[in-house]
mmCIF file of C-alpha atoms in Angstrom:
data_model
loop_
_atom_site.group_PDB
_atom_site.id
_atom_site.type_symbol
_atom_site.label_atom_id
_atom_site.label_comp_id
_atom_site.label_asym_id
_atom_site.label_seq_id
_atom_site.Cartn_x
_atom_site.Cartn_y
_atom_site.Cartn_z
ATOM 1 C CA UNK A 30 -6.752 -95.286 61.060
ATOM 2 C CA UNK A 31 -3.344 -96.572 59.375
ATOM 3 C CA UNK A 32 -1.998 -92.950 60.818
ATOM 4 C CA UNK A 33 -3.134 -93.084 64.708
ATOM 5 C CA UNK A 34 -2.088 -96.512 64.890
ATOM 6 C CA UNK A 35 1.658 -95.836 63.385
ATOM 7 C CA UNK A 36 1.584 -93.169 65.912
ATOM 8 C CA UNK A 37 0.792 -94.932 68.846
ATOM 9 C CA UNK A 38 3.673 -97.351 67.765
ATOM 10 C CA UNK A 39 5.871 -94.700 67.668
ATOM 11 C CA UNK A 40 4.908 -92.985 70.883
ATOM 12 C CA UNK A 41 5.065 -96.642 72.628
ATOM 13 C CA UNK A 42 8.830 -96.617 71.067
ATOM 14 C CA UNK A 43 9.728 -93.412 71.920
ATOM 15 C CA UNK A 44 8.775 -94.410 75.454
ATOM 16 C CA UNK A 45 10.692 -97.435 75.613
ATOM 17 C CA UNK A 46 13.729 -96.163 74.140
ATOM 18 C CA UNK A 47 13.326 -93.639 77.021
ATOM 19 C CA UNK A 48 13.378 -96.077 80.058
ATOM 20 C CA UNK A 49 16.187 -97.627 78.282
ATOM 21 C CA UNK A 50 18.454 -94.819 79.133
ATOM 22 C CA UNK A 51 17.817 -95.418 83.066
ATOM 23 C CA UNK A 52 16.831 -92.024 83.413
ATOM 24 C CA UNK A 53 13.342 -93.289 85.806
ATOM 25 C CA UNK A 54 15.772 -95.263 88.316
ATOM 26 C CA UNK A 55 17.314 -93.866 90.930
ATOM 27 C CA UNK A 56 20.967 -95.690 90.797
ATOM 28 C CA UNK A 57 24.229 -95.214 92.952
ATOM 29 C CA UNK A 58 27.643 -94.424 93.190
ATOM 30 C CA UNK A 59 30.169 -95.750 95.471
ATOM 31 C CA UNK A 60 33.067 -93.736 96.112
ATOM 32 C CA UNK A 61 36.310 -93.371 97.658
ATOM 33 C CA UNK A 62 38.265 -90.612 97.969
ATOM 34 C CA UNK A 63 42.089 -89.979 99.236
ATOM 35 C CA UNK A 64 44.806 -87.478 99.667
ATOM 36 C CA UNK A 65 47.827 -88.288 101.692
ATOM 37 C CA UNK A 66 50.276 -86.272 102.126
ATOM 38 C CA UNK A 67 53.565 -87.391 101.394
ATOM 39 C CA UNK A 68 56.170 -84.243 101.588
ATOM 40 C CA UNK A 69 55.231 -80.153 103.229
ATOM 41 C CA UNK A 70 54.418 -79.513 99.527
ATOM 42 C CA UNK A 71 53.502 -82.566 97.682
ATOM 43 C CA UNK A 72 50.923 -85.376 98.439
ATOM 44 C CA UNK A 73 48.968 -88.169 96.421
ATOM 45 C CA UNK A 74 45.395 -87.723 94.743
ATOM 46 C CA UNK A 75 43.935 -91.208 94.889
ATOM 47 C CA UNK A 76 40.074 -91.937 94.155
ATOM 48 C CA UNK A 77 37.817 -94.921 93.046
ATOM 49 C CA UNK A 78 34.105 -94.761 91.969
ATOM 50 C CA UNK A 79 31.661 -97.683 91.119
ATOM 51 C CA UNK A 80 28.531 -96.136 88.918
ATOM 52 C CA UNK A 81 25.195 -97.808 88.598
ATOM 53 C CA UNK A 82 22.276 -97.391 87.045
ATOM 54 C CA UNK A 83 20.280 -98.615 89.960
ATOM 55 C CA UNK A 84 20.927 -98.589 93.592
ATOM 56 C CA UNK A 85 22.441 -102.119 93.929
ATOM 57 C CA UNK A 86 23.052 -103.057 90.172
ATOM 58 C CA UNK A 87 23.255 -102.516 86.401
ATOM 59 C CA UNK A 88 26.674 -101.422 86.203
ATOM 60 C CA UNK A 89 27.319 -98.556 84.439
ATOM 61 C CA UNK A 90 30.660 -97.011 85.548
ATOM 62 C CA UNK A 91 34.495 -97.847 86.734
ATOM 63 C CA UNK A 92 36.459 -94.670 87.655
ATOM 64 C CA UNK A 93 39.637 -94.777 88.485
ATOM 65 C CA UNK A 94 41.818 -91.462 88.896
ATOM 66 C CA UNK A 95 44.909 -90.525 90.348
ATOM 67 C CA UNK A 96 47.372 -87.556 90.694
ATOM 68 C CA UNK A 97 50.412 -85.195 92.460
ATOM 69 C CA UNK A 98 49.036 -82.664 93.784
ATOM 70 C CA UNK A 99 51.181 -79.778 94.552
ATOM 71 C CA UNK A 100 50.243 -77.332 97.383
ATOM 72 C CA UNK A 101 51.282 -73.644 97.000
ATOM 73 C CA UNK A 102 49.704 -72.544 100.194
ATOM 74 C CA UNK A 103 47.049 -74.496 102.563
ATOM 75 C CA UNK A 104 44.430 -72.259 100.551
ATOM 76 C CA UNK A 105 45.898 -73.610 96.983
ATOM 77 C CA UNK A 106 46.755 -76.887 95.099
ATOM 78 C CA UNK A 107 47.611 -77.460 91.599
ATOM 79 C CA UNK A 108 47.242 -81.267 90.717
ATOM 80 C CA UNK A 109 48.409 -83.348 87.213
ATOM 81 C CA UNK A 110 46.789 -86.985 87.342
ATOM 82 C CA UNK A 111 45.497 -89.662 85.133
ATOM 83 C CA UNK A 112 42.398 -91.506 85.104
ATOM 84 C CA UNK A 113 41.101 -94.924 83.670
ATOM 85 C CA UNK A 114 37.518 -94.921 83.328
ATOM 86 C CA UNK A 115 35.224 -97.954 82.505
ATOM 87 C CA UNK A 116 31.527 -97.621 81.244
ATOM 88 C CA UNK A 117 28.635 -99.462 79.882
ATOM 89 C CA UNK A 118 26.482 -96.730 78.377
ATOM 90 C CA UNK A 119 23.642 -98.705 78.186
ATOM 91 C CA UNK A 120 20.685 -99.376 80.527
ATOM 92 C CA UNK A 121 20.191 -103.297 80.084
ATOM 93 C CA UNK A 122 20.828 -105.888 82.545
ATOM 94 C CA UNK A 123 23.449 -107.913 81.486
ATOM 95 C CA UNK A 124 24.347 -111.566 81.757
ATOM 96 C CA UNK A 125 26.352 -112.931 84.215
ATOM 97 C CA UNK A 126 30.431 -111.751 82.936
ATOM 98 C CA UNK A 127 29.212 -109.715 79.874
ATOM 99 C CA UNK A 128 29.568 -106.280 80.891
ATOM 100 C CA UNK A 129 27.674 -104.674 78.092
ATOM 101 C CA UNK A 130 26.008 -105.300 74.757
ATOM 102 C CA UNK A 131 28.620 -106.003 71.663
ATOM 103 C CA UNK A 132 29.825 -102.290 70.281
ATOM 104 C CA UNK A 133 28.575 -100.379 73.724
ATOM 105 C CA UNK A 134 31.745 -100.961 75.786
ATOM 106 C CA UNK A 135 33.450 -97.788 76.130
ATOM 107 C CA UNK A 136 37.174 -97.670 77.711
ATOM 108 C CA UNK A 137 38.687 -94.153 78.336
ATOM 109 C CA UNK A 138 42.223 -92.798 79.450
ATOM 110 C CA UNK A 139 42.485 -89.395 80.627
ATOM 111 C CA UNK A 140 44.511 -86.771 81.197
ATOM 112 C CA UNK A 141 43.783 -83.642 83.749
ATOM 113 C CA UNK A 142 45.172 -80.778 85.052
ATOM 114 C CA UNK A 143 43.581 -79.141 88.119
ATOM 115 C CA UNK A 144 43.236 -75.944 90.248
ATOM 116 C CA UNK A 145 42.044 -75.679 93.695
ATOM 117 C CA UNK A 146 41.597 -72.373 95.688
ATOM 118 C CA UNK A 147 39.766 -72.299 99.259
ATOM 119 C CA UNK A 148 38.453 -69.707 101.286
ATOM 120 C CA UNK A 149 36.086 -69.066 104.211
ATOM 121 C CA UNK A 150 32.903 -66.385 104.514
ATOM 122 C CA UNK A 151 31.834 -66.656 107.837
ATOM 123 C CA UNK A 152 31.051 -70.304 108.923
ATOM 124 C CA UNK A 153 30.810 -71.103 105.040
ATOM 125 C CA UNK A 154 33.499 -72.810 103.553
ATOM 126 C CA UNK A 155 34.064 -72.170 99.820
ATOM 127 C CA UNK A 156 35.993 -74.668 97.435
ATOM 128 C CA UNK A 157 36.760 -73.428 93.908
ATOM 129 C CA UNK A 158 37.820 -76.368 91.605
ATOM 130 C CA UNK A 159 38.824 -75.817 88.218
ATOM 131 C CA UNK A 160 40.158 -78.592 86.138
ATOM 132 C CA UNK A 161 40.668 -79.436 82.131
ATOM 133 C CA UNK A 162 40.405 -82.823 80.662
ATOM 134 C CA UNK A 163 42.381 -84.436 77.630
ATOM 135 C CA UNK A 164 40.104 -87.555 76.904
ATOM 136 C CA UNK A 165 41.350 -90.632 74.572
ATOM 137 C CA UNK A 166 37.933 -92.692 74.208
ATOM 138 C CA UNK A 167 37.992 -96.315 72.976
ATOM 139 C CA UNK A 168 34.785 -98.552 71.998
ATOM 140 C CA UNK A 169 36.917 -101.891 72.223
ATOM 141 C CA UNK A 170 34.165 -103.665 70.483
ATOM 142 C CA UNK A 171 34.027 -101.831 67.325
ATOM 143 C CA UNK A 172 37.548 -100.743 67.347
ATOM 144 C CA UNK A 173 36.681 -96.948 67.151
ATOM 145 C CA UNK A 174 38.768 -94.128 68.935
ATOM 146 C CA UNK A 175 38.073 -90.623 69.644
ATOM 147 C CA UNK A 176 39.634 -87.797 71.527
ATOM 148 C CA UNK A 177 38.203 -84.780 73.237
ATOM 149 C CA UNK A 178 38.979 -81.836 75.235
ATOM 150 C CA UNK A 179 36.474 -80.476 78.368
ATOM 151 C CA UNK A 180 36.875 -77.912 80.895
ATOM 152 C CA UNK A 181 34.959 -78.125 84.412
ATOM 153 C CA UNK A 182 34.569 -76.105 87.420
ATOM 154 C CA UNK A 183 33.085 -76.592 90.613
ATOM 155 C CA UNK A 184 31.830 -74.476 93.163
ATOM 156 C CA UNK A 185 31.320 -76.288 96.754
ATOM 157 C CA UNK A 186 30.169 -75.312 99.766
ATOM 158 C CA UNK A 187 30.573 -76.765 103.451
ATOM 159 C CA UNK A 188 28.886 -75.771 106.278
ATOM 160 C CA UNK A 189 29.601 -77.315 109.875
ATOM 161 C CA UNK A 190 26.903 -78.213 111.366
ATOM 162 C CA UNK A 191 28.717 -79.212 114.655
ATOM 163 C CA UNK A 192 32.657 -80.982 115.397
ATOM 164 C CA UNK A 193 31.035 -84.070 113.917
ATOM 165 C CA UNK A 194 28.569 -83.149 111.090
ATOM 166 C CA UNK A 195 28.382 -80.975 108.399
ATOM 167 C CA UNK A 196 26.699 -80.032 105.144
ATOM 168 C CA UNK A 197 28.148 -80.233 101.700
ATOM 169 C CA UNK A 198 26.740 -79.148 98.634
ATOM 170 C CA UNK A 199 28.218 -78.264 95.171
ATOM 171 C CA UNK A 200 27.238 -77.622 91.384
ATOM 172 C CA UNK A 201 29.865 -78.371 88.998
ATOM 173 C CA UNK A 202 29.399 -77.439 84.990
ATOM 174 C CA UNK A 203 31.043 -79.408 81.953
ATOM 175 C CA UNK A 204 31.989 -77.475 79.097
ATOM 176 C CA UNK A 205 32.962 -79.554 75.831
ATOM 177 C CA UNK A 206 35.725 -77.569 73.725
ATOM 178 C CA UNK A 207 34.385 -79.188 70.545
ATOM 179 C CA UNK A 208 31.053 -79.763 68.877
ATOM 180 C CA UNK A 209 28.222 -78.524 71.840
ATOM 181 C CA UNK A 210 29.809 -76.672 74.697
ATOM 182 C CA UNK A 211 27.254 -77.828 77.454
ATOM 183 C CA UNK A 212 28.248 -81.178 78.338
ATOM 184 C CA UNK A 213 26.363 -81.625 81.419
ATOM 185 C CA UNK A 214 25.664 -80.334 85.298
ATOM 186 C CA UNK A 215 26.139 -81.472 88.363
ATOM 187 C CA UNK A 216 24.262 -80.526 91.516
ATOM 188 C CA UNK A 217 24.735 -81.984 94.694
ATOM 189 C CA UNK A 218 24.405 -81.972 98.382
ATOM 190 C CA UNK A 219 24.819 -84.072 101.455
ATOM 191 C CA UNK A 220 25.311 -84.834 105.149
ATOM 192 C CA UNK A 221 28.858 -85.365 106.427
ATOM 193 C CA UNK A 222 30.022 -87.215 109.314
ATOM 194 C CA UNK A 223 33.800 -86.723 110.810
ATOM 195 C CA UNK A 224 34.902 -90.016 111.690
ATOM 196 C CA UNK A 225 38.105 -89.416 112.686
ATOM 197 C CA UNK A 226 40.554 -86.454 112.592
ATOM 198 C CA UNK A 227 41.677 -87.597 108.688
ATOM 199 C CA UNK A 228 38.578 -89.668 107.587
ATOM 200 C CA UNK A 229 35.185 -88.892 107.031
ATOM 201 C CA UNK A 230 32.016 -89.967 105.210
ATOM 202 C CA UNK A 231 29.288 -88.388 103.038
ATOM 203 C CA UNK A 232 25.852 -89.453 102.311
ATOM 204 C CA UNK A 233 24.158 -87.066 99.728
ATOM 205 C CA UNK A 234 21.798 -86.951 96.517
ATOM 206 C CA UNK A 235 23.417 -85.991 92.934
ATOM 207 C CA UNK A 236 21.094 -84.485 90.032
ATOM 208 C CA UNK A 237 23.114 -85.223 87.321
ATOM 209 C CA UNK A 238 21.502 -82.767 83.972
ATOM 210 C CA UNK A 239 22.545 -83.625 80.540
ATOM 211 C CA UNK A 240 20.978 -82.231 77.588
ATOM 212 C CA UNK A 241 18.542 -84.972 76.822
ATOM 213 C CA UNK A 242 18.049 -86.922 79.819
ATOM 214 C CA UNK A 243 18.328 -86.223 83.681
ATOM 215 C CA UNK A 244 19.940 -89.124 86.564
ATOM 216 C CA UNK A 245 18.992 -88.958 90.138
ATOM 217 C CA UNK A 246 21.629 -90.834 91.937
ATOM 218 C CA UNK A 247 22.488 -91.929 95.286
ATOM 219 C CA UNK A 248 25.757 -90.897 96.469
ATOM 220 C CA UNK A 249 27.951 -92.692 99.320
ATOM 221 C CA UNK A 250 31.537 -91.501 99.834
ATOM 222 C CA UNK A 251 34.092 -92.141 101.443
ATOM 223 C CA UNK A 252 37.188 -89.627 102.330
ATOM 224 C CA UNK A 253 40.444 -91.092 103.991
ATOM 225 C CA UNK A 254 43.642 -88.188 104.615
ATOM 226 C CA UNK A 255 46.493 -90.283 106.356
ATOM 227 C CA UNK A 256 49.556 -88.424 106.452
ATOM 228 C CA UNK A 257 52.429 -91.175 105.146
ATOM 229 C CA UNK A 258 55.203 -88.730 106.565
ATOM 230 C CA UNK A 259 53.804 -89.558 110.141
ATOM 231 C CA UNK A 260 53.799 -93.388 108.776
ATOM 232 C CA UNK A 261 57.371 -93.034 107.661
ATOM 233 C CA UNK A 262 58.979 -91.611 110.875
ATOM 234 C CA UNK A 263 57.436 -94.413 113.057
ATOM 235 C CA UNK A 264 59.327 -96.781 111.210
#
């Protein structure tokens, strides 16, 4: 009797630890995307993203990147950027101004270098994005630092669907170049709207597949491509 009831506590653990990682809500990200073009060969990588583990709350992530990106051809662009990255890794609602639970709050800096290479089958067209990752992780709280290497790549697809909207879908793989090599997977698609001739917006659904536990997340992006040259010869 002892046994069965130590095992139902432990199955009743087991099952809240498991909520606890967020993994049954369907959360959000916010996003913002930009490239504007500042020279024929050079223009600026700029990008925020606001991660949640539910739709409208229980933060989870700040992204912040940035980079040159340098275009050999309209078909190819090498990019060298930075990004600042925020999270909470923990699924708990948190007081009003704590952001997460003493020795969870995990600051990173990080370093990438990027390829891009485009091409078009058809009506499809194809977006190869390769990109490695120097990563210099902080938990602020317990004054612990780590660094770590990862390579990704991306394979996306766009179909237009009309001059307005369009498809979008992509799976991207994370490869760790320490300890386990799968880091995660990304697999994504969407409906895109052209809202201007430089700006559009995406609304799509992310399946985001670690090793131990699997996010469904809403996804709502934003994508803004002013040229500054034009905004410099005006003036």
């Amino acid at each position: 009797m002892k046994k069965i009831v130590l095992l139902l506590m432990l199955c009743f653990l087991g099952r809240g630890l498991a909520q606890e990682t967020g993994e049954n809500s369907f959360g959000a990200w916010y996003m913002y995307f930009g490239t504007n073009k500042i020279s024929k060969a050079l223009s600026i990588h700029s990008e925020a993203q606001f991660r949640f583990y539910e739709s409208t709350g229980n933060f989870n992530q700040l992204l912040l990147r940035t980079g040159l990106n340098y275009h050999i051809d309209p078909n190819s662009i090498v990019t060298f950027g930075y990004g600042y990255i925020d999270t909470d890794p923990t699924f708990e609602d948190s007081p009003a101004g704590v952001i997460s639970a003493p020795g969870d709050k995990l600051v990173e800096h990080r370093i990438f270098e990027q390829l891009i290479l485009k091409n078009k089958v058809g009506e499809f067209l194809f977006e190869h994005r390769y990109r490695l990752e120097q990563r210099f992780l902080n938990n602020k709280d317990l004054s612990q630092t780590d660094t770590q290497h990862r390579a990704r790549y991306r394979l996306q697809v766009t179909l237009p669907l009309t001059d307005t909207f369009f498809i979008n879908v992509y799976d991207e793989v994370f490869l760790n170049l320490q300890d386990d090599i799968f880091g995660q997977n990304r697999l994504y698609a969407a409906l895109g709207v052209h809202l201007t001739h430089n700006s559009s917006i995406q609304l799509g659904y992310l399946k985001n597949h670690f090793n131990s536990v699997n996010f469904d997340r809403l996804q709502i992006g934003v994508f803004f491509n002013p040229d500054l040259r034009r905004t410099k010869a005006k003036q």
